CSV table of C-alpha atoms and ligand atoms in Angstrom, one decimal:
chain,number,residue,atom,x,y,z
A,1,UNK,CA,-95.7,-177.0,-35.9
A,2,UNK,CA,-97.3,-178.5,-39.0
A,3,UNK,CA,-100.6,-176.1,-38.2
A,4,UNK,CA,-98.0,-173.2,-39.2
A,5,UNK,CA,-98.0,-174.6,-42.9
A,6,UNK,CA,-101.3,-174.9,-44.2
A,7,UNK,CA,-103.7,-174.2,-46.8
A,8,UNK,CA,-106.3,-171.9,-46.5
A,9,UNK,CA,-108.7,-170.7,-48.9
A,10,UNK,CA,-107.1,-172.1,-51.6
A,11,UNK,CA,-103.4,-170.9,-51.1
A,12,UNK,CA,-100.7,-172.7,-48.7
A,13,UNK,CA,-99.6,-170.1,-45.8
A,14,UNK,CA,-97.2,-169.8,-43.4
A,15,UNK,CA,-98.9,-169.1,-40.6
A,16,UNK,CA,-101.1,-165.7,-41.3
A,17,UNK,CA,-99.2,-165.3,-44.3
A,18,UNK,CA,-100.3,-166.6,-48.2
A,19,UNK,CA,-96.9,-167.7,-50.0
A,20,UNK,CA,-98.1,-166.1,-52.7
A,21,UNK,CA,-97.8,-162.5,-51.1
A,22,UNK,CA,-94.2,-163.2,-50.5
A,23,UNK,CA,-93.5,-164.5,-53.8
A,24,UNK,CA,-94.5,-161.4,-55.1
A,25,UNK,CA,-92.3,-159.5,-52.1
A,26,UNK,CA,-89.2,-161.8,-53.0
A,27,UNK,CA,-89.9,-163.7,-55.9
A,28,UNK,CA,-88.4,-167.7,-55.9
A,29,UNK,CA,-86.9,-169.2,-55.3
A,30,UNK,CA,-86.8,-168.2,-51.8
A,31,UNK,CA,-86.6,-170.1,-48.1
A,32,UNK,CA,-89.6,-169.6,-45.7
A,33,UNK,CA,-89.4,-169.9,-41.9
A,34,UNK,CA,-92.2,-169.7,-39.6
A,35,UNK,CA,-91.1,-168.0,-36.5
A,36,UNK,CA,-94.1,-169.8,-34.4
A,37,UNK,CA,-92.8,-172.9,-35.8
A,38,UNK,CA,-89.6,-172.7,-34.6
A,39,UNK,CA,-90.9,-171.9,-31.3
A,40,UNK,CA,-93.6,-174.8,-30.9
A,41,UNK,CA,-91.6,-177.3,-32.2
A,42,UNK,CA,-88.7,-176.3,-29.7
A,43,UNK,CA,-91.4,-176.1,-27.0
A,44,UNK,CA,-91.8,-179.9,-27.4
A,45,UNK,CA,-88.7,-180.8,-27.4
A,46,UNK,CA,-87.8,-178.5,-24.0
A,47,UNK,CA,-91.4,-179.9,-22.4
A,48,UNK,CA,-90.3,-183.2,-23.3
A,49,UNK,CA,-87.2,-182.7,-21.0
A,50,UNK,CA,-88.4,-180.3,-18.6
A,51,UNK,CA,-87.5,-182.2,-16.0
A,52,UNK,CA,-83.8,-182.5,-16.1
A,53,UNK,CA,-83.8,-179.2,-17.6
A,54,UNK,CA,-80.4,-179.7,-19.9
A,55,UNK,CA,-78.6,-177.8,-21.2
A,56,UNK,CA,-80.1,-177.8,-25.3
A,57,UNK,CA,-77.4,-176.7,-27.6
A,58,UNK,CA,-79.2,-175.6,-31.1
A,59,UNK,CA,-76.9,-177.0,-33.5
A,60,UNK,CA,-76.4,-174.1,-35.7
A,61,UNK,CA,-74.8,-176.0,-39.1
A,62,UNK,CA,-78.5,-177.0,-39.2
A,63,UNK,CA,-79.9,-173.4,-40.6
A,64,UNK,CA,-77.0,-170.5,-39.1
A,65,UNK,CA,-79.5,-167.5,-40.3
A,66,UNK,CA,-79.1,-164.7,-37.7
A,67,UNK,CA,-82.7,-164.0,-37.3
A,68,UNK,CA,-83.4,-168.3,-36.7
A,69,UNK,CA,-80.1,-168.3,-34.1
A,70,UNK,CA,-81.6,-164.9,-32.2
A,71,UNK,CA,-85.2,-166.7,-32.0
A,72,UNK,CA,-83.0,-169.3,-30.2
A,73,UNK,CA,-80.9,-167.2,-28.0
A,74,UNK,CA,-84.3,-165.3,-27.1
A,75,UNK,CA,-85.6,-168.6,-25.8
A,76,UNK,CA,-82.4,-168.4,-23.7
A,77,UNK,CA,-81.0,-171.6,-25.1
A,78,UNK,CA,-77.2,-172.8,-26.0
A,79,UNK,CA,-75.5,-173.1,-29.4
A,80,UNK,CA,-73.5,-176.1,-31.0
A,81,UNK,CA,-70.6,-174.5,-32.9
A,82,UNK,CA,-68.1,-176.0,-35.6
A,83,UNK,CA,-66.5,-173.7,-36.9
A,84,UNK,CA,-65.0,-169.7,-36.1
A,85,UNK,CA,-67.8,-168.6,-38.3
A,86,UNK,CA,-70.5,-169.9,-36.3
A,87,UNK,CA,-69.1,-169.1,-33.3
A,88,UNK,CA,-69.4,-165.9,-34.7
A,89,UNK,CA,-72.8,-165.5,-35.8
A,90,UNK,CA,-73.9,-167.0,-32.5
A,91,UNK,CA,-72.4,-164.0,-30.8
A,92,UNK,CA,-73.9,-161.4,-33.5
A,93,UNK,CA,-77.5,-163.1,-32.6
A,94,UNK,CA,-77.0,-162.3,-29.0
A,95,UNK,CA,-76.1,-165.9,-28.2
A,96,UNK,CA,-75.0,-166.6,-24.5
A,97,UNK,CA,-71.1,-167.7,-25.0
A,98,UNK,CA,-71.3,-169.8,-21.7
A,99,UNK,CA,-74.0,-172.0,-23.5
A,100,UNK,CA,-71.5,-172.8,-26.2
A,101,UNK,CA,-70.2,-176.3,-27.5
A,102,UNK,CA,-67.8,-176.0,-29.6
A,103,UNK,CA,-67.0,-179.4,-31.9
A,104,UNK,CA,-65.7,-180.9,-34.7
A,105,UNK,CA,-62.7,-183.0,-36.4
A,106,UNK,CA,-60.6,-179.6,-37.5
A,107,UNK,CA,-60.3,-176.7,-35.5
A,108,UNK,CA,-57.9,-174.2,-36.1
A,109,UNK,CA,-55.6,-172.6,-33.2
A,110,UNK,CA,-57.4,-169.4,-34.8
A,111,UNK,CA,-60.9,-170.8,-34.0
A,112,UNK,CA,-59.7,-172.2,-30.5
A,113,UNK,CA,-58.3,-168.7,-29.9
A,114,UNK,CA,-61.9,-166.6,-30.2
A,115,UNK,CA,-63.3,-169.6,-29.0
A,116,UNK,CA,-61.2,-169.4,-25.6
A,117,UNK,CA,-61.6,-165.3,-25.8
A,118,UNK,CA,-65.3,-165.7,-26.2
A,119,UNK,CA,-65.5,-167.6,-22.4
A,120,UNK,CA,-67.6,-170.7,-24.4
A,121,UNK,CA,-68.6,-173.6,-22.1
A,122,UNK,CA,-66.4,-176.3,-23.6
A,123,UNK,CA,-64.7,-177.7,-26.5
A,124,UNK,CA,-65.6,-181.0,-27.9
A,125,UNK,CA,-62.4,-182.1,-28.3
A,126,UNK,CA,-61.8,-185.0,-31.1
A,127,UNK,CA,-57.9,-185.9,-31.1
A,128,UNK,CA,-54.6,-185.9,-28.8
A,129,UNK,CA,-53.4,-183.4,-31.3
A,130,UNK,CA,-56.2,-181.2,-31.3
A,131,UNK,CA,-56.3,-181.4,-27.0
A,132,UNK,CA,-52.7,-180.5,-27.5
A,133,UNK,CA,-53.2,-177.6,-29.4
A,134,UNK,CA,-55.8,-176.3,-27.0
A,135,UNK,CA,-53.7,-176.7,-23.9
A,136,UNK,CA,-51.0,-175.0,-25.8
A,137,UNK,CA,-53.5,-171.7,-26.8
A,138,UNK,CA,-55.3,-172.1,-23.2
A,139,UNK,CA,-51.8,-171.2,-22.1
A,140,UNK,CA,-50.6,-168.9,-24.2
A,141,UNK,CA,-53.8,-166.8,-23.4
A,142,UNK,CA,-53.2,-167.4,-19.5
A,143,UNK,CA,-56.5,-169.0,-19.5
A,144,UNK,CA,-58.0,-172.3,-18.9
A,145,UNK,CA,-59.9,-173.9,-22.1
A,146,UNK,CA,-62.9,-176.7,-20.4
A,147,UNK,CA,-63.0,-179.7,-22.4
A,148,UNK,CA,-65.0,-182.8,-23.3
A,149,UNK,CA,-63.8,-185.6,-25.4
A,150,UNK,CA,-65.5,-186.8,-28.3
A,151,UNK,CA,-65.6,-190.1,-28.0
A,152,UNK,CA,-66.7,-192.9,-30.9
A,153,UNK,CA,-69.1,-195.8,-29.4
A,154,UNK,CA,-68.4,-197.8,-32.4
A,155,UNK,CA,-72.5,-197.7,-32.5
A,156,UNK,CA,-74.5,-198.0,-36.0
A,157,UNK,CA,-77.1,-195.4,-36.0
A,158,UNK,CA,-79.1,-196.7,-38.9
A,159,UNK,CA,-79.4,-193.7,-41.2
A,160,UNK,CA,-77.3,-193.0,-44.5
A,161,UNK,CA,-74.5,-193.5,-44.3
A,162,UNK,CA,-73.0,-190.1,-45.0
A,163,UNK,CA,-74.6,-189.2,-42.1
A,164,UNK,CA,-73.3,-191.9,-40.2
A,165,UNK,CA,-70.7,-190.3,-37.5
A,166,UNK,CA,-70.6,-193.0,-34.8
A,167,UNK,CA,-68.9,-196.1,-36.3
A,168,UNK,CA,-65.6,-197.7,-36.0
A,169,UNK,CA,-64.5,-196.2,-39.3
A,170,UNK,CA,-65.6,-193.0,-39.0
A,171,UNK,CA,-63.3,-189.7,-39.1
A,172,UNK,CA,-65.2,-188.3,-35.6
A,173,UNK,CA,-64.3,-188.7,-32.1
A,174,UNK,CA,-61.6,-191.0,-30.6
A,175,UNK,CA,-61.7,-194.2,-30.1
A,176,UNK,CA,-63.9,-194.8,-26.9
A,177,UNK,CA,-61.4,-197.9,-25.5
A,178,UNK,CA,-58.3,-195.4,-25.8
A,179,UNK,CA,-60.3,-192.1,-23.9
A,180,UNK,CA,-59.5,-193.4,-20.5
A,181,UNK,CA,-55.9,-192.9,-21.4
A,182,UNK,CA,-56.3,-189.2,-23.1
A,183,UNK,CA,-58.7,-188.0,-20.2
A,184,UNK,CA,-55.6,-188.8,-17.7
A,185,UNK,CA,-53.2,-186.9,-20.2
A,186,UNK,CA,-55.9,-184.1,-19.9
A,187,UNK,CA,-56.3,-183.8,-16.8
A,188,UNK,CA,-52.6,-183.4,-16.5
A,189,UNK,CA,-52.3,-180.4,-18.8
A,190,UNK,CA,-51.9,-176.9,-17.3
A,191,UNK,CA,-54.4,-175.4,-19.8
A,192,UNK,CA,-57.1,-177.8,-19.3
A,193,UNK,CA,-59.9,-178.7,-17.4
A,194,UNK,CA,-61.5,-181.4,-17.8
A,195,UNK,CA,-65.5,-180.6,-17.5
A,196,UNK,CA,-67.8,-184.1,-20.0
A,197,UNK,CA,-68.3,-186.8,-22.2
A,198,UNK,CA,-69.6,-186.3,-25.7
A,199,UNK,CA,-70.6,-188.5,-28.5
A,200,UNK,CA,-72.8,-187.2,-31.6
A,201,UNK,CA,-74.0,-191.0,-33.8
A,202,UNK,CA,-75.4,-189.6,-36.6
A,203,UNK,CA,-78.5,-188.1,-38.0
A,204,UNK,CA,-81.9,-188.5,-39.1
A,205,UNK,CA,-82.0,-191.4,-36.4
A,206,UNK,CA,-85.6,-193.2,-36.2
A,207,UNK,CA,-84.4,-195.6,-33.4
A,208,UNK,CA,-84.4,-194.9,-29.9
A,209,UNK,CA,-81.7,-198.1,-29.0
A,210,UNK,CA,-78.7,-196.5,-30.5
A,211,UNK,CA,-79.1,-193.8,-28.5
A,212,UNK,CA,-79.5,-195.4,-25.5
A,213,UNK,CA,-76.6,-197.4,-26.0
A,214,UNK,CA,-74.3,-195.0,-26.5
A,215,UNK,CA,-75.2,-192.9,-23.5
A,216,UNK,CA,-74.7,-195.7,-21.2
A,217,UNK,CA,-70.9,-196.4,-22.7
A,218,UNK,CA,-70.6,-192.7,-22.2
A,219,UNK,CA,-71.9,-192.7,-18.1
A,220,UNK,CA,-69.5,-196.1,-18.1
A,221,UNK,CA,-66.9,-193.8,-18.8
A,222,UNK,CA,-67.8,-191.2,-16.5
A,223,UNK,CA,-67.6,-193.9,-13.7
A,224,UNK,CA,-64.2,-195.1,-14.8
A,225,UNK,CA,-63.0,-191.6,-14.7
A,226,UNK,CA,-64.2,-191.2,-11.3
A,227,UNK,CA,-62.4,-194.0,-10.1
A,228,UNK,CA,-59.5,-192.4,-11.9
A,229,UNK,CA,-60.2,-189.0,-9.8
A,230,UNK,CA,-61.5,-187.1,-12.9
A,231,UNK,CA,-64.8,-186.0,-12.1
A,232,UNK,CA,-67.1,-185.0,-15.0
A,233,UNK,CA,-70.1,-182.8,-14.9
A,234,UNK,CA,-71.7,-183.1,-18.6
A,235,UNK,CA,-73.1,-185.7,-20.5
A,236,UNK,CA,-73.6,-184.6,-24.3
A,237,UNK,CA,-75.0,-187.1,-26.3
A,238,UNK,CA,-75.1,-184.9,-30.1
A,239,UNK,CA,-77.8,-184.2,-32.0
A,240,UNK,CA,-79.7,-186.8,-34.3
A,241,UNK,CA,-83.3,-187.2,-33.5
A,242,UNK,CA,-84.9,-187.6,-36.9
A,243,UNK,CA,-88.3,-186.1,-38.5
A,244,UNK,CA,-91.0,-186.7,-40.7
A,245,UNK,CA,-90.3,-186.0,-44.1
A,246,UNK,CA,-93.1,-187.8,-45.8
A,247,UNK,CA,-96.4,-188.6,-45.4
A,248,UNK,CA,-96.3,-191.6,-43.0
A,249,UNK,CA,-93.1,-191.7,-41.4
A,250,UNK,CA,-92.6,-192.0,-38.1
A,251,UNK,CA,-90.0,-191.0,-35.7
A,252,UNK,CA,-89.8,-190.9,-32.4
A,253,UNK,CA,-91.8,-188.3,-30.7
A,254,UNK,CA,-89.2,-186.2,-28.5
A,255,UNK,CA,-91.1,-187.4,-26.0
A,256,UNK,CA,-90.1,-190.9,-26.2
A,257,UNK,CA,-86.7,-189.7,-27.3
A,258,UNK,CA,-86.8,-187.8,-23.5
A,259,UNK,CA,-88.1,-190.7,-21.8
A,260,UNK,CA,-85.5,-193.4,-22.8
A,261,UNK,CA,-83.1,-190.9,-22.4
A,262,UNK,CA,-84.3,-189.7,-19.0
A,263,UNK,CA,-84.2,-193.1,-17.9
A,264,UNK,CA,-80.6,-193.9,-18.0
A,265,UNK,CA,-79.5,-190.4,-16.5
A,266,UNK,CA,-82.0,-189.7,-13.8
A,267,UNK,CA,-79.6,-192.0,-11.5
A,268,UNK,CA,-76.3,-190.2,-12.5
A,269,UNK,CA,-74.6,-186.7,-11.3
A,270,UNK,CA,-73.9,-185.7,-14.8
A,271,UNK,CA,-76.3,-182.7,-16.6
A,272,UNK,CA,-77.2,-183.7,-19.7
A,273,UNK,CA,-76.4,-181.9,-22.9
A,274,UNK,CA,-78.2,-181.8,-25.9
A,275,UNK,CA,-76.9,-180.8,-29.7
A,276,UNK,CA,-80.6,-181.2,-31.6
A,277,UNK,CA,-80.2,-179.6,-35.1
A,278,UNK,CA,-83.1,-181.0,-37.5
A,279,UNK,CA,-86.0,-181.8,-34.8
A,280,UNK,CA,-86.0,-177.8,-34.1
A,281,UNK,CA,-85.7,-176.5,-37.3
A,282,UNK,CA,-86.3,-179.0,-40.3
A,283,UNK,CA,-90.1,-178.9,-40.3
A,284,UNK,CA,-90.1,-175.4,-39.9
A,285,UNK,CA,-89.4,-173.9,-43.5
A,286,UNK,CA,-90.1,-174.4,-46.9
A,287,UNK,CA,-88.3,-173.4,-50.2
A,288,UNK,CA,-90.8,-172.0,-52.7
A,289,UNK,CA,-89.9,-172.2,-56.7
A,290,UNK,CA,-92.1,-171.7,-59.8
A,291,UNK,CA,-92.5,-173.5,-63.0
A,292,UNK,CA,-90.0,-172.6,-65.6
A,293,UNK,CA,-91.3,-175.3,-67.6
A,294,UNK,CA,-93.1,-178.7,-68.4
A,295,UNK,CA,-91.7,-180.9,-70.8
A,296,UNK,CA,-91.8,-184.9,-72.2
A,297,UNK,CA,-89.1,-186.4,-72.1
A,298,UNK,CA,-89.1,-189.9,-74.0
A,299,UNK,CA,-90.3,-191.8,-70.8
A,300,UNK,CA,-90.6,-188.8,-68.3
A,301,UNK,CA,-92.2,-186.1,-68.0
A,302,UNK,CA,-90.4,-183.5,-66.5
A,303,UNK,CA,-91.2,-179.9,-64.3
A,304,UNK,CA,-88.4,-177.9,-64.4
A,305,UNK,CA,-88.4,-175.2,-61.8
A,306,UNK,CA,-86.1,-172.3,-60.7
A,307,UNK,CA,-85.0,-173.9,-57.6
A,308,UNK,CA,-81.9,-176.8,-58.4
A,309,UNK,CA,-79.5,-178.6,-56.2
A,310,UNK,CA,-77.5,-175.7,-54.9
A,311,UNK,CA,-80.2,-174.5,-53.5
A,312,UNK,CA,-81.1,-177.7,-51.6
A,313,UNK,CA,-78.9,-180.2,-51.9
A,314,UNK,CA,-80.0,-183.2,-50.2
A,315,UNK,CA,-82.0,-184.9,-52.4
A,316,UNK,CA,-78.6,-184.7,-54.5
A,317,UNK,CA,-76.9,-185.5,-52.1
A,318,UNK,CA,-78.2,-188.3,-50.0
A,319,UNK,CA,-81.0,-188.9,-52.5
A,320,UNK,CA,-83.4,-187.4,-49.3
A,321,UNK,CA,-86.9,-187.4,-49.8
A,322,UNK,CA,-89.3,-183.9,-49.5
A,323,UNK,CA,-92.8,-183.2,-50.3
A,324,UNK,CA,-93.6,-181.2,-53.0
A,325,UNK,CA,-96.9,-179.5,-53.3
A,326,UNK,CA,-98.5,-176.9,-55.0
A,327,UNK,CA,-98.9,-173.4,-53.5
A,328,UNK,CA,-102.3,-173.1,-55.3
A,329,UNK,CA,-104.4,-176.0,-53.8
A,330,UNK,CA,-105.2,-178.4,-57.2
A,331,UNK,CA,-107.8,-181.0,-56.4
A,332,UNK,CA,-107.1,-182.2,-60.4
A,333,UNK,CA,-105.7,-185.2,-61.0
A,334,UNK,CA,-102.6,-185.8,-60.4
A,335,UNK,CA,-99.7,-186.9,-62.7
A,336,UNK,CA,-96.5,-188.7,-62.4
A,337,UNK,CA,-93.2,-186.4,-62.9
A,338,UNK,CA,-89.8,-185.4,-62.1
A,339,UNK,CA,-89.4,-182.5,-60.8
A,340,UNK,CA,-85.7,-180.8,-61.8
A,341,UNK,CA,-83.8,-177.9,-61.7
A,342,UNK,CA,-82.0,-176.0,-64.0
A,343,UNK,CA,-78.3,-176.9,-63.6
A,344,UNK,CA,-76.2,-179.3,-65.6
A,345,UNK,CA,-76.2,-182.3,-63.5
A,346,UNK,CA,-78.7,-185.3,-63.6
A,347,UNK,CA,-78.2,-185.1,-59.9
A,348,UNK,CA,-80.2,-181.8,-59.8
A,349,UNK,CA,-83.8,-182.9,-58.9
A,350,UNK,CA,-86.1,-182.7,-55.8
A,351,UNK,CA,-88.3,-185.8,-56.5
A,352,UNK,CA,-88.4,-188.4,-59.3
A,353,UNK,CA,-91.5,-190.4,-60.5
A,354,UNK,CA,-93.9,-187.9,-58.2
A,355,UNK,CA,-97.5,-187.6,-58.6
A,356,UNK,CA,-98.5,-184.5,-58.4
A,357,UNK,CA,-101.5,-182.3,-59.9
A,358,UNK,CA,-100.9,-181.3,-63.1
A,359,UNK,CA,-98.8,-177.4,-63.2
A,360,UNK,CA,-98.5,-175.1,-66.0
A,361,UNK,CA,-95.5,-172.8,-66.4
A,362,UNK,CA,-95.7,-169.8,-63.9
A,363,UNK,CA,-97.0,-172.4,-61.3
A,364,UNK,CA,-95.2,-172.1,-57.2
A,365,UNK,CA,-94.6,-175.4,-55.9
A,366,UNK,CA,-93.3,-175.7,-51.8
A,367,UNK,CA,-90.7,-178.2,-51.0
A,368,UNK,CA,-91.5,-179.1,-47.8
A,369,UNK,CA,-89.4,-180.3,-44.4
A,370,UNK,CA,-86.6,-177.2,-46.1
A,371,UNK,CA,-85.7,-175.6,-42.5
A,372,UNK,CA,-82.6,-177.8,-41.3
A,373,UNK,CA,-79.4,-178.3,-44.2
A,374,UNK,CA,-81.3,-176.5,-46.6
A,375,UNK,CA,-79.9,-172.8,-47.3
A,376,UNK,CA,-77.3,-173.4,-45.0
A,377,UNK,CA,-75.5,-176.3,-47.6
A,378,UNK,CA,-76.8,-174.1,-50.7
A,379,UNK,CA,-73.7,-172.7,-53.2
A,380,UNK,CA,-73.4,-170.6,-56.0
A,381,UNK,CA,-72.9,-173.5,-58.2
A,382,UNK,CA,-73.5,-172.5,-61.9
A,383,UNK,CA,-72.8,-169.3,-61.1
A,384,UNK,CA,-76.4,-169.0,-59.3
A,385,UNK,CA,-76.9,-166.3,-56.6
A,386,UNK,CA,-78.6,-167.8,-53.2
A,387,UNK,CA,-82.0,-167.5,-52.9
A,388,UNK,CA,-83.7,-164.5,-49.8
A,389,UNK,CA,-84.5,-166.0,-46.5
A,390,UNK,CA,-88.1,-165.0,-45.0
A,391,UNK,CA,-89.3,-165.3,-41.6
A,392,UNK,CA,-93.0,-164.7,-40.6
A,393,UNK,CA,-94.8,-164.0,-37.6
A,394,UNK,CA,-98.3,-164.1,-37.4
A,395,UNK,CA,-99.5,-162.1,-40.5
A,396,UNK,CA,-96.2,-160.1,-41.0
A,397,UNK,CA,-93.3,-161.3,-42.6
A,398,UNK,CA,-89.3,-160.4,-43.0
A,399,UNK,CA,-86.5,-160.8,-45.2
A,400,UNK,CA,-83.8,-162.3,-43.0
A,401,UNK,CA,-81.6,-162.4,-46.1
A,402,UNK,CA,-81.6,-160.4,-49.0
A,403,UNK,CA,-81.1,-162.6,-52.3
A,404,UNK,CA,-77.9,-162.2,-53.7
A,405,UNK,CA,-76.9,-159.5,-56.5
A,406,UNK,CA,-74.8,-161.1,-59.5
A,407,UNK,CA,-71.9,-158.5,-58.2
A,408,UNK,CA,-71.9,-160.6,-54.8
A,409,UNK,CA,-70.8,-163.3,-56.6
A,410,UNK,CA,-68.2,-162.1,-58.8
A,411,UNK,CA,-66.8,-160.0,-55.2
A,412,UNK,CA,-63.1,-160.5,-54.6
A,413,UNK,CA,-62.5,-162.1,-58.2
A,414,UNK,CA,-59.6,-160.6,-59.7
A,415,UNK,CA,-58.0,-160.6,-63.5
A,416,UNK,CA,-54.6,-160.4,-63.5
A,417,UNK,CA,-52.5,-157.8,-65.0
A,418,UNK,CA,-51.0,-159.6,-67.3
A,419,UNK,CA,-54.1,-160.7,-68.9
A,420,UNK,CA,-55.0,-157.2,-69.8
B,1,LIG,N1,-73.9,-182.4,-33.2
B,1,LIG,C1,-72.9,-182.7,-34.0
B,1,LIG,C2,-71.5,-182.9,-33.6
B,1,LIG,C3,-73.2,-182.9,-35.4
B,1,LIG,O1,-72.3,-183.2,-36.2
B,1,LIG,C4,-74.6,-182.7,-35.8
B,1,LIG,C5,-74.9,-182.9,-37.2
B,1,LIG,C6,-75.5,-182.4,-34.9
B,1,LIG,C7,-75.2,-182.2,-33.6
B,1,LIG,C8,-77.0,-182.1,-35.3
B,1,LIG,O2,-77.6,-183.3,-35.8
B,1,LIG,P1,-79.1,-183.3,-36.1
B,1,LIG,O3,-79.9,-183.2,-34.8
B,1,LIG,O4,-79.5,-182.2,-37.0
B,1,LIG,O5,-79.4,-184.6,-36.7
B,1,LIG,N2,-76.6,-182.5,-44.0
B,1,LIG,C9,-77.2,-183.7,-43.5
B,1,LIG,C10,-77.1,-183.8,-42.0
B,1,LIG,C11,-75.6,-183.7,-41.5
B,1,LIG,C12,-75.6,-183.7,-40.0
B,1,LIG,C13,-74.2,-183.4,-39.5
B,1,LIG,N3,-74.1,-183.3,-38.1
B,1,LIG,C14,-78.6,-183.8,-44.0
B,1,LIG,O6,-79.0,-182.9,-44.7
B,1,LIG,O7,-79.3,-184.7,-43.7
């Protein structure tokens, strides 16, 4: 919850905890969660619901960190999967496999395989190929595999487009006029059963319609199949419910989210799933990085601190905007910058033409709104070793992840004989 992220005396905290104290644990850059964060801000989103009680599937691409996944599977909720490796970290948290989705475009028959062996609830299943290949592994195993099919609405979200996963044109899903046809080929294979619906439109979604719109094409479907004697039991409508990022912005309260939701499938048999990645976890870490240096540039002047884009890549990347503030509280005046890190790519900023109070070399800035697609999308780009983890709780705080030694990086790299 925002309150978990404050300043207090003078310093910015995580909850009980002055940044500061952890810098000089960790040093920067480094990722901050706040455990009580994570907790409130799921609290909302499962009061929001409580009703219906569905089934909430963390997405786990959002931030996969062990110690963020077990404060999930604590909670006792479900996991979004897309790939063997998450699978496989949910199960090292202690992650219920029967609360398991498994999606996206490219699953191997290795993934399907420990996916089937690990008992998950169903695939997500996003071609006649891939349902193929299942059937053929459910088989081969002497097992069952449940399924859903992704379908595309052919909705537009409204977001960036990279993040755009519900259109016509998109690789994701098939075609929702052609699923009637693949959910009676399903439901004839001997290593399938047929269990939802899915659809995931996109992220970072401030409007409530597109949702609600693709929901109902997805009950529509669930009627047809019943008339077709293919009776579903789960709705799962993604992830996508956007947050705050700035100062200002407004998304929808998962409450209203809830509400229109609730609306259309109070009425229906179906239990609703949920895939929420960034509403649980994207306000609820920071990255922390220090002031290497402050320089003029002809027109700019520029901060250039020890974090850089393959650390967070998104305003890179989708040209996303987070808060920047200093971990010192400056009442000073402020002055217009660009914040930048060190690698060599004009891409690698955080914010451009940014006031903020004026910072010295040695200075910790926090990027703010860092808790969903921020470690988890980070490289070692420029040969650059990724940056600790730290989760606190209350006035204590842990390293989740260790930062990583040069030797990590070079591990597995091998010179040729012939070169020696
Ligand atoms: N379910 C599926 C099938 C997804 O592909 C995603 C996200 C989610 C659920 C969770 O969506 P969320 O609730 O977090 O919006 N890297 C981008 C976001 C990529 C989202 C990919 N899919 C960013 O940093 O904005």
């Amino acid at each position: 919850m925002w309150y978990d992220f404050q300043y207090k005396g003078g310093e910015y905290r995580v909850e009980d905890v002055s940044v500061k104290k952890i810098v000089e644990a960790v040093g920067t850059p480094c990722y901050i969660y706040s455990n009580s964060a994570l907790e409130g801000d799921f609290d909302v989103f499962r009061e929001a619901f409580s009703e219906i009680s569905p089934l909430i599937c963390f997405s786990v691409k959002a931030n996969s960190n062990l110690a963020v996944l077990r404060t999930y599977a604590n909670l006792g909720i479900g996991f979004d999967v897309v790939s063997g490796g998450e699978l496989l970290r949910v199960l090292r948290a202690g992650g219920d496999p029967g609360k398991i989705v498994f999606s996206g475009v490219g699953k191997t028959e290795d993934e399907i395989k420990a996916a089937i062996e690990a008992g998950i609830l169903f695939f997500n299943v996003e071609s006649i190929e891939e349902l193929q290949v299942i059937n053929d592994v459910a088989k081969e195993l002497g097992k069952k595999a449940r399924i859903a099919l992704r379908v595309n609405p052919d909705i537009d979200p409204k977001t960036h487009p990279y993040i755009s996963t519900g259109l016509k044109k998109s690789k994701f899903g098939i075609e929702i006029s052609k699923a009637l046809d693949v959910y009676k080929e399903a439901s004839r294979m001997e290593g399938i059963e047929v269990v939802g619906i899915d659809a995931h439109i996109g992220s970072q979604i401030f409007q409530l319609d597109p949702f609600v719109e693709s929901l109902r094409k997805l009950i529509e479907l669930g009627d047809a199949l019943k008339n077709e004697g293919i009776t579903i039991q789960y709705i799962d409508i993604g992830g996508g419910l956007g947050i705050s990022y700035k100062e200002g912005e407004m998304p929808p309260h998962p409450k209203e989210y809830a509400d229109v939701i609730k609306r259309e499938i109070n009425s229906t048999p179906y239990k609703l799933v949920l895939e929420p990645g960034r509403v649980l976890v994207g306000n609820a870490g920071i990255l922390v990085t220090k002031v290497l240096y402050v320089k003029d540039g002809a027109s700019t002047k520029f901060v250039v601190v020890d974090a850089a884009m393959n650390d967070l890549i998104r305003p890179a990347f989708y040209d996303s905007y987070h808060e920047v503030i200093t971990v010192h509280e400056s009442l000073g005046d402020e002055e217009t910058v660009d914040i930048v890190g060190p690698v060599c790519e004009s891409g690698d900023f955080f914010a451009k033409d940014r006031g903020l109070p004026k910072v010295k070399r040695g200075d910790l800035l926090a990027i703010l709104s860092a808790g969903a697609y921020g470690f988890v999308m980070s490289s070692n780009y420029n040969t650059r070793p990724r940056v600790p983890e730290v989760m606190v709780r209350g006035e204590e705080f842990f390293i989740v992840r260790e930062r990583e030694a040069y030797e990590d990086l070079f591990r597995g790299e091998v010179i040729p004989d012939f070169m020696k």
